[in-house]
Amino acid sequence: MKTSLKLSALATSMLLSVTGCNSETDNVTYTPVTINIAHINDHHSHLEADTSQTFNFNGESYQAELGGFSRVAQVFADLAQQYVNQNFLKLHAGDALTGTSYYSFYQGAADADAMNSICFDAFELGNHEFDDGDATLKGFIDRLHTGSCQTPVLAANVVAKVGTPLAPKTSTDYLKPYTIKQTKEGVKIGIIGVNIKGKTQNSSRPLSTTQILEEQATAQKYIDELKNQGIEHIVLLSHLGYDNDIKIAKNLTGVDVIIGGDSHTLLGSYNSYATNNFGSQGKYPTITTNKNGETVCIGQAWEYSKAVGLMNISFNDKGSVASCTGSTILPISNTLQKLNTATGKYEAMAEATNQSVVAQLANNKAYLLKQDVLLPVTPNPTTQNIINGYKTQLSTKLAEKIGVANDTFCLVRVPGTSNSATKVGCEYSAKYAKGSDAAQLVAKAFLNASLRADFSLQNAGGVREALMKGDVTNQTAYTILPFSNTLVNLNITGREVVAALEDAVKNASFGIDGQAPSTGAHPYADGLRWDLRLNQDYGQRVVNVEVRDRNTGVWSPIDPTKTYVMVTNDYIASGKDGYLTLAPIFADANRVEDTKLLYTQSLVDYIKKTGTLTLPNRADYSHKSVVTKAGVTLLP
């Protein structure tokens, strides 16, 4: 492929046929070349730093703000300067969208503008780019292409029908199968993009006419196409997940590098900073072999603008990978807090002390490509100004009207009690078996948001306010659901569903392991209902459980042995609030799918879709009947 080929492809082919040589590259010499790739993935509209990281350094424990897109942008800028005389690529492996209010309110515009401050050489679509359909994705790409950057958007296995938003004239108007970059030596590098098929089709919202092709066959097709053009070095920009990247590498010929996303995988070694290695799942880069036994280098860079991957790949004169090294960079704030061992709290340090520790951490730059590092980074001012511009508009967005409530949706935790008895219309809410109208509304919104789920589940305490009769705004929704939880789909048996409900009721009304009851654990659902008997023993309190068929609306007894799909929030899915049965399901990657959709956004979407809210049909409420601890049967 390279400009230094001693023979043309045609001449080489002719020679091989005459000599009977079995390897097409035996008599071909390539220009040795080294490329540096900086990459991110799955930032999911996390433009602001929204988490902190504790770490050990020089025998002390510190805490710092972690990530944020403006710090990520500065890392890219610093690396671009460092490698200004070398070959340097900037890649994004997908799922830029969905996850914070920056997407909810701006539908990708904020993300596109922030991404353009980095100017990626290629961006691969992730499944969540389709969460609001092809037309919204088109708007995001249009915004991405408003400036001079013109980042190629890749998706070799996504084929939009001509005449639809992503293919107004041809199937490659917006989505390209690959892009070709040229090194300073004149060597061409092929970058092919591949998106995950199953989740994109089943959990996002591409048009029915938009085809998602099988990943491996499509990748091999375009590897072969580039090879036939004389392009020897292939980077697969993958949104398939870390484990799938390892598997597909072994089944492909001709692939050299895989830069991945989707599984939110942190790679690297951080044992000097944390005994838990920050939860790293493997080495950075991970080195394996392709179908021909040739070296393949794999990288992924965690999630939510928390990390930047930096990989250095050297190719020899045979066109093969000679070596690959790298670092995962975790950008942290320049302001640290130190653990006070006496109080057990992280506290601010004197300015001089803080600067001294930051200066020592900054020396980690010397170890790039040798080890994985925490690195103090000052936010890039250009990127930060972009983010600040959108942030100042949020108050206006929050005040926007999204619907009208004809009724008041009262807030109740455990039926027979009330959290909103002082609200007009909720004076008698403690008398009724139906329990929380507000939690029921939220559960209905969850089910509406999930394309796959049979029913939904929500804990009462996650719903913070009643929904009052009258105009409903974005602020209303964010007051009702103020946390940063996301929706997850769980593959769960009927028996496990009943056990989870029993767990929740126990924690809400009786407490677990001698602890006081936590009423916020009480369960509410849509598409699922039961009789509640608080005067019975554990295991007999949730009875006569029924499931509503999502297509026919017909209720039938839950099947203990059947596997259902249940959508819930990631908090209780992880076993919190006493939902102990859910914890091992959530921990099993084969049984959980994190949609990355903010649970608040599901409520906003449902209210917008419905327009006018009225109390649900009584038959659709979670509690068919309730008997209290005292044996009192509540009113229907």
CSV table of C-alpha atoms in Angstrom, one decimal, residues 328-629:
chain,number,residue,atom,x,y,z
A,328,THR,CA,-4.6,5.9,29.7
A,329,ILE,CA,-4.6,9.5,30.9
A,330,LEU,CA,-7.0,10.4,33.7
A,331,PRO,CA,-7.2,14.2,33.8
A,332,ILE,CA,-7.9,15.6,37.2
A,333,SER,CA,-8.3,19.1,38.7
A,334,ASN,CA,-5.5,21.3,39.9
A,335,THR,CA,-7.2,21.7,43.2
A,336,LEU,CA,-6.9,18.7,45.5
A,337,GLN,CA,-8.3,17.7,48.9
A,338,LYS,CA,-6.3,15.6,51.4
A,339,LEU,CA,-7.7,13.0,53.7
A,340,ASN,CA,-7.8,14.1,57.3
A,341,THR,CA,-7.3,10.7,59.1
A,342,ALA,CA,-8.6,12.1,62.3
A,343,THR,CA,-12.0,13.1,60.9
A,344,GLY,CA,-12.1,10.7,58.0
A,345,LYS,CA,-13.0,13.6,55.6
A,346,TYR,CA,-11.2,15.1,52.6
A,347,GLU,CA,-10.2,18.7,53.3
A,348,ALA,CA,-8.7,21.6,51.4
A,349,MET,CA,-5.0,22.1,51.7
A,350,ALA,CA,-2.9,25.3,52.0
A,351,GLU,CA,-2.3,26.7,48.6
A,352,ALA,CA,1.4,26.1,48.7
A,353,THR,CA,1.0,22.5,49.7
A,354,ASN,CA,-1.6,22.0,47.0
A,355,GLN,CA,0.6,23.4,44.3
A,356,SER,CA,3.5,21.2,45.5
A,357,VAL,CA,1.5,18.0,45.2
A,358,VAL,CA,0.0,19.1,41.8
A,359,ALA,CA,3.6,19.8,40.5
A,360,GLN,CA,4.7,16.4,41.5
A,361,LEU,CA,1.7,14.8,39.8
A,362,ALA,CA,2.4,16.9,36.7
A,363,ASN,CA,5.7,15.1,36.3
A,364,ASN,CA,3.7,12.1,35.2
A,365,LYS,CA,3.8,13.6,31.7
A,366,ALA,CA,7.3,12.1,31.5
A,367,TYR,CA,5.8,8.6,31.7
A,368,LEU,CA,3.4,8.9,28.8
A,369,LEU,CA,3.5,5.7,26.7
A,370,LYS,CA,5.2,4.0,29.6
A,371,GLN,CA,2.5,3.8,32.2
A,372,ASP,CA,-1.0,4.9,32.9
A,373,VAL,CA,-1.3,8.3,34.7
A,374,LEU,CA,-3.3,10.7,36.7
A,375,LEU,CA,-2.5,14.1,35.3
A,376,PRO,CA,-3.6,17.6,36.6
A,377,VAL,CA,-5.0,19.5,33.7
A,378,THR,CA,-6.3,23.0,33.4
A,379,PRO,CA,-9.6,23.1,31.4
A,380,ASN,CA,-9.2,24.3,27.8
A,381,PRO,CA,-10.6,27.8,27.8
A,382,THR,CA,-12.2,27.6,24.3
A,383,THR,CA,-14.0,24.4,25.2
A,384,GLN,CA,-15.0,25.7,28.6
A,385,ASN,CA,-16.5,28.8,27.1
A,386,ILE,CA,-18.6,26.7,24.7
A,387,ILE,CA,-19.9,24.7,27.7
A,388,ASN,CA,-20.5,27.8,29.8
A,389,GLY,CA,-22.6,29.3,26.9
A,390,TYR,CA,-24.9,26.3,27.0
A,391,LYS,CA,-25.0,26.2,30.8
A,392,THR,CA,-26.2,29.7,31.1
A,393,GLN,CA,-29.2,28.8,28.9
A,394,LEU,CA,-30.3,26.0,31.1
A,395,SER,CA,-32.5,28.1,33.3
A,396,THR,CA,-34.5,29.2,30.3
A,397,LYS,CA,-34.8,25.6,29.1
A,398,LEU,CA,-36.0,24.4,32.6
A,399,ALA,CA,-38.8,27.0,32.6
A,400,GLU,CA,-40.2,25.7,29.3
A,401,LYS,CA,-43.7,24.2,29.5
A,402,ILE,CA,-43.9,20.6,28.4
A,403,GLY,CA,-47.5,19.6,29.3
A,404,VAL,CA,-50.5,20.1,31.5
A,405,ALA,CA,-51.7,18.0,34.4
A,406,ASN,CA,-55.5,17.8,34.7
A,407,ASP,CA,-55.1,16.0,38.1
A,408,THR,CA,-52.8,16.2,41.0
A,409,PHE,CA,-50.5,13.1,41.3
A,410,CYS,CA,-50.1,12.6,45.0
A,411,LEU,CA,-46.8,11.4,46.5
A,412,VAL,CA,-47.0,8.3,48.7
A,413,ARG,CA,-44.3,5.9,49.8
A,414,VAL,CA,-46.0,2.9,51.5
A,415,PRO,CA,-49.7,2.7,50.8
A,416,GLY,CA,-51.6,3.7,54.0
A,417,THR,CA,-49.2,6.7,54.5
A,418,SER,CA,-48.8,9.9,52.6
A,419,ASN,CA,-46.0,12.4,51.8
A,420,SER,CA,-48.3,15.0,50.3
A,421,ALA,CA,-51.4,15.1,52.6
A,422,THR,CA,-51.0,18.9,52.8
A,423,LYS,CA,-51.2,19.2,49.0
A,424,VAL,CA,-54.6,20.2,47.5
A,425,GLY,CA,-56.2,17.1,46.2
A,426,CYS,CA,-54.0,14.7,48.3
A,427,GLU,CA,-55.7,15.2,51.7
A,428,TYR,CA,-57.0,11.6,51.7
A,429,SER,CA,-54.2,9.8,49.8
A,430,ALA,CA,-53.3,7.7,52.8
A,431,LYS,CA,-56.6,6.0,52.7
A,432,TYR,CA,-56.2,4.3,49.4
A,433,ALA,CA,-54.5,1.1,48.3
A,434,LYS,CA,-53.3,2.5,45.1
A,435,GLY,CA,-50.5,4.4,46.8
A,436,SER,CA,-48.4,6.9,44.9
A,437,ASP,CA,-49.8,8.4,41.8
A,438,ALA,CA,-46.5,10.2,41.2
A,439,ALA,CA,-44.5,6.9,41.4
A,440,GLN,CA,-47.0,5.2,39.1
A,441,LEU,CA,-46.6,8.0,36.6
A,442,VAL,CA,-42.8,7.6,36.7
A,443,ALA,CA,-43.0,3.9,36.2
A,444,LYS,CA,-45.3,4.4,33.2
A,445,ALA,CA,-42.7,6.8,31.8
A,446,PHE,CA,-40.0,4.2,32.3
A,447,LEU,CA,-41.9,1.6,30.3
A,448,ASN,CA,-42.7,4.0,27.6
A,449,ALA,CA,-39.0,4.8,27.2
A,450,SER,CA,-37.9,1.1,26.9
A,451,LEU,CA,-38.5,-0.6,23.6
A,452,ARG,CA,-37.8,-4.0,25.0
A,453,ALA,CA,-39.2,-4.1,28.5
A,454,ASP,CA,-42.3,-6.1,29.5
A,455,PHE,CA,-42.8,-4.0,32.7
A,456,SER,CA,-41.0,-1.3,34.8
A,457,LEU,CA,-40.1,-0.9,38.4
A,458,GLN,CA,-39.4,2.2,40.5
A,459,ASN,CA,-38.7,2.8,44.2
A,460,ALA,CA,-41.0,5.2,45.9
A,461,GLY,CA,-38.1,7.3,47.4
A,462,GLY,CA,-36.7,8.0,44.0
A,463,VAL,CA,-39.8,10.2,43.3
A,464,ARG,CA,-39.2,13.4,45.3
A,465,GLU,CA,-42.3,15.5,44.8
A,466,ALA,CA,-46.0,15.3,44.0
A,467,LEU,CA,-47.0,16.5,40.5
A,468,MET,CA,-49.5,19.3,41.0
A,469,LYS,CA,-52.5,20.1,38.8
A,470,GLY,CA,-51.6,22.8,36.2
A,471,ASP,CA,-48.8,23.5,33.8
A,472,VAL,CA,-45.9,21.1,33.8
A,473,THR,CA,-42.4,22.4,33.0
A,474,ASN,CA,-39.0,20.8,32.5
A,475,GLN,CA,-38.2,22.1,36.0
A,476,THR,CA,-41.2,20.1,37.3
A,477,ALA,CA,-39.8,16.9,35.9
A,478,TYR,CA,-36.3,17.6,37.3
A,479,THR,CA,-37.8,18.4,40.7
A,480,ILE,CA,-39.7,15.1,40.8
A,481,LEU,CA,-36.7,13.1,39.6
A,482,PRO,CA,-33.6,15.1,40.5
A,483,PHE,CA,-30.9,12.5,40.5
A,484,SER,CA,-28.6,11.3,37.7
A,485,ASN,CA,-29.9,7.8,37.5
A,486,THR,CA,-30.2,6.0,34.2
A,487,LEU,CA,-32.6,3.4,32.9
A,488,VAL,CA,-31.4,-0.2,32.7
A,489,ASN,CA,-33.1,-3.3,31.1
A,490,LEU,CA,-32.7,-6.5,33.2
A,491,ASN,CA,-33.3,-10.0,31.9
A,492,ILE,CA,-35.1,-11.4,35.0
A,493,THR,CA,-37.2,-14.5,35.7
A,494,GLY,CA,-40.7,-14.2,37.2
A,495,ARG,CA,-39.4,-15.9,40.4
A,496,GLU,CA,-36.7,-13.2,40.7
A,497,VAL,CA,-39.3,-10.4,40.1
A,498,VAL,CA,-41.4,-11.6,43.0
A,499,ALA,CA,-38.3,-12.0,45.2
A,500,ALA,CA,-37.2,-8.5,44.4
A,501,LEU,CA,-40.6,-7.1,45.3
A,502,GLU,CA,-40.5,-9.1,48.6
A,503,ASP,CA,-37.0,-7.6,49.3
A,504,ALA,CA,-38.3,-4.1,48.7
A,505,VAL,CA,-41.4,-4.4,50.8
A,506,LYS,CA,-39.3,-5.9,53.7
A,507,ASN,CA,-36.9,-3.0,53.6
A,508,ALA,CA,-39.7,-0.4,53.3
A,509,SER,CA,-41.9,-1.6,56.1
A,510,PHE,CA,-39.8,-3.8,58.3
A,511,GLY,CA,-36.2,-3.1,57.8
A,512,ILE,CA,-33.3,-5.4,56.8
A,513,ASP,CA,-30.7,-6.9,59.2
A,514,GLY,CA,-32.0,-5.1,62.2
A,515,GLN,CA,-32.0,-1.7,60.5
A,516,ALA,CA,-35.0,0.7,60.7
A,517,PRO,CA,-37.4,0.6,57.8
A,518,SER,CA,-36.6,2.7,54.7
A,519,THR,CA,-40.0,3.6,53.3
A,520,GLY,CA,-38.4,4.9,50.1
A,521,ALA,CA,-37.7,1.3,49.0
A,522,HIS,CA,-41.4,0.5,48.5
A,523,PRO,CA,-41.9,-0.7,44.9
A,524,TYR,CA,-44.1,0.7,42.2
A,525,ALA,CA,-44.5,-0.7,38.7
A,526,ASP,CA,-46.2,-0.4,35.3
A,527,GLY,CA,-47.2,-3.5,33.5
A,528,LEU,CA,-46.9,-5.4,36.8
A,529,ARG,CA,-49.4,-5.6,39.7
A,530,TRP,CA,-49.9,-7.5,42.9
A,531,ASP,CA,-51.9,-7.8,46.2
A,532,LEU,CA,-49.9,-6.5,49.2
A,533,ARG,CA,-50.3,-8.2,52.5
A,534,LEU,CA,-48.1,-6.4,55.1
A,535,ASN,CA,-49.7,-8.5,57.9
A,536,GLN,CA,-48.0,-11.6,56.6
A,537,ASP,CA,-44.5,-13.0,56.9
A,538,TYR,CA,-41.6,-12.4,54.4
A,539,GLY,CA,-42.3,-14.4,51.3
A,540,GLN,CA,-46.1,-14.1,51.6
A,541,ARG,CA,-46.5,-10.3,51.4
A,542,VAL,CA,-46.5,-9.9,47.6
A,543,VAL,CA,-49.1,-12.3,46.2
A,544,ASN,CA,-51.1,-12.8,43.1
A,545,VAL,CA,-48.5,-11.1,40.9
A,546,GLU,CA,-49.7,-10.4,37.4
A,547,VAL,CA,-48.1,-9.1,34.2
A,548,ARG,CA,-49.8,-7.1,31.5
A,549,ASP,CA,-49.1,-8.1,27.9
A,550,ARG,CA,-47.6,-5.0,26.3
A,551,ASN,CA,-49.3,-5.6,23.0
A,552,THR,CA,-52.8,-6.8,24.0
A,553,GLY,CA,-53.1,-5.2,27.4
A,554,VAL,CA,-54.3,-8.5,28.9
A,555,TRP,CA,-53.3,-9.3,32.4
A,556,SER,CA,-52.1,-12.9,33.3
A,557,PRO,CA,-50.3,-14.5,36.3
A,558,ILE,CA,-46.5,-14.1,36.3
A,559,ASP,CA,-44.7,-17.2,35.1
A,560,PRO,CA,-41.9,-18.0,37.7
A,561,THR,CA,-39.7,-19.8,35.1
A,562,LYS,CA,-40.1,-17.3,32.3
A,563,THR,CA,-37.4,-14.7,31.6
A,564,TYR,CA,-38.9,-11.2,31.2
A,565,VAL,CA,-37.3,-7.8,30.5
A,566,MET,CA,-37.7,-5.3,33.3
A,567,VAL,CA,-36.7,-1.6,33.0
A,568,THR,CA,-35.7,0.1,36.2
A,569,ASN,CA,-33.3,2.7,37.4
A,570,ASP,CA,-29.6,1.8,37.9
A,571,TYR,CA,-29.7,2.6,41.6
A,572,ILE,CA,-32.1,-0.2,42.7
A,573,ALA,CA,-30.9,-2.4,39.8
A,574,SER,CA,-27.5,-2.5,41.6
A,575,GLY,CA,-29.1,-3.9,44.7
A,576,LYS,CA,-29.4,-0.6,46.6
A,577,ASP,CA,-32.4,0.3,48.8
A,578,GLY,CA,-32.8,-3.3,49.8
A,579,TYR,CA,-33.4,-4.7,46.3
A,580,LEU,CA,-30.9,-7.5,47.0
A,581,THR,CA,-32.2,-10.0,44.4
A,582,LEU,CA,-31.4,-7.5,41.6
A,583,ALA,CA,-27.7,-7.1,42.5
A,584,PRO,CA,-26.3,-10.3,40.9
A,585,ILE,CA,-28.4,-9.8,37.8
A,586,PHE,CA,-27.0,-6.3,37.5
A,587,ALA,CA,-23.5,-7.6,37.9
A,588,ASP,CA,-24.0,-10.1,35.1
A,589,ALA,CA,-23.1,-8.4,31.8
A,590,ASN,CA,-25.2,-10.9,29.9
A,591,ARG,CA,-28.3,-9.9,31.8
A,592,VAL,CA,-28.1,-6.1,32.0
A,593,GLU,CA,-28.3,-3.4,29.4
A,594,ASP,CA,-27.7,0.2,30.6
A,595,THR,CA,-29.6,2.4,28.2
A,596,LYS,CA,-27.7,5.5,29.4
A,597,LEU,CA,-31.1,7.4,29.2
A,598,LEU,CA,-31.5,9.7,32.1
A,599,TYR,CA,-34.5,8.6,34.1
A,600,THR,CA,-35.7,12.2,34.2
A,601,GLN,CA,-35.6,12.4,30.4
A,602,SER,CA,-37.9,9.4,30.3
A,603,LEU,CA,-40.5,11.5,32.3
A,604,VAL,CA,-40.0,14.6,30.2
A,605,ASP,CA,-40.5,12.5,27.0
A,606,TYR,CA,-43.6,10.8,28.3
A,607,ILE,CA,-45.2,14.1,29.4
A,608,LYS,CA,-44.4,15.7,26.0
A,609,LYS,CA,-45.8,12.7,24.2
A,610,THR,CA,-49.0,12.6,26.3
A,611,GLY,CA,-49.5,16.4,26.4
A,612,THR,CA,-52.3,16.3,29.0
A,613,LEU,CA,-51.8,14.1,32.1
A,614,THR,CA,-54.7,12.4,33.9
A,615,LEU,CA,-54.6,9.8,36.6
A,616,PRO,CA,-54.1,6.3,35.2
A,617,ASN,CA,-56.8,3.7,35.1
A,618,ARG,CA,-57.1,2.2,38.6
A,619,ALA,CA,-56.6,-1.3,37.1
A,620,ASP,CA,-53.1,-0.3,35.9
A,621,TYR,CA,-51.8,0.6,39.4
A,622,SER,CA,-49.2,-1.6,41.0
A,623,HIS,CA,-51.3,-2.5,44.1
A,624,LYS,CA,-54.6,-4.3,43.4
A,625,SER,CA,-55.3,-4.4,47.1
A,626,VAL,CA,-53.5,-3.6,50.3
A,627,VAL,CA,-53.8,-5.0,53.9
A,628,THR,CA,-51.7,-3.0,56.4
A,629,LYS,CA,-49.6,-4.4,59.2
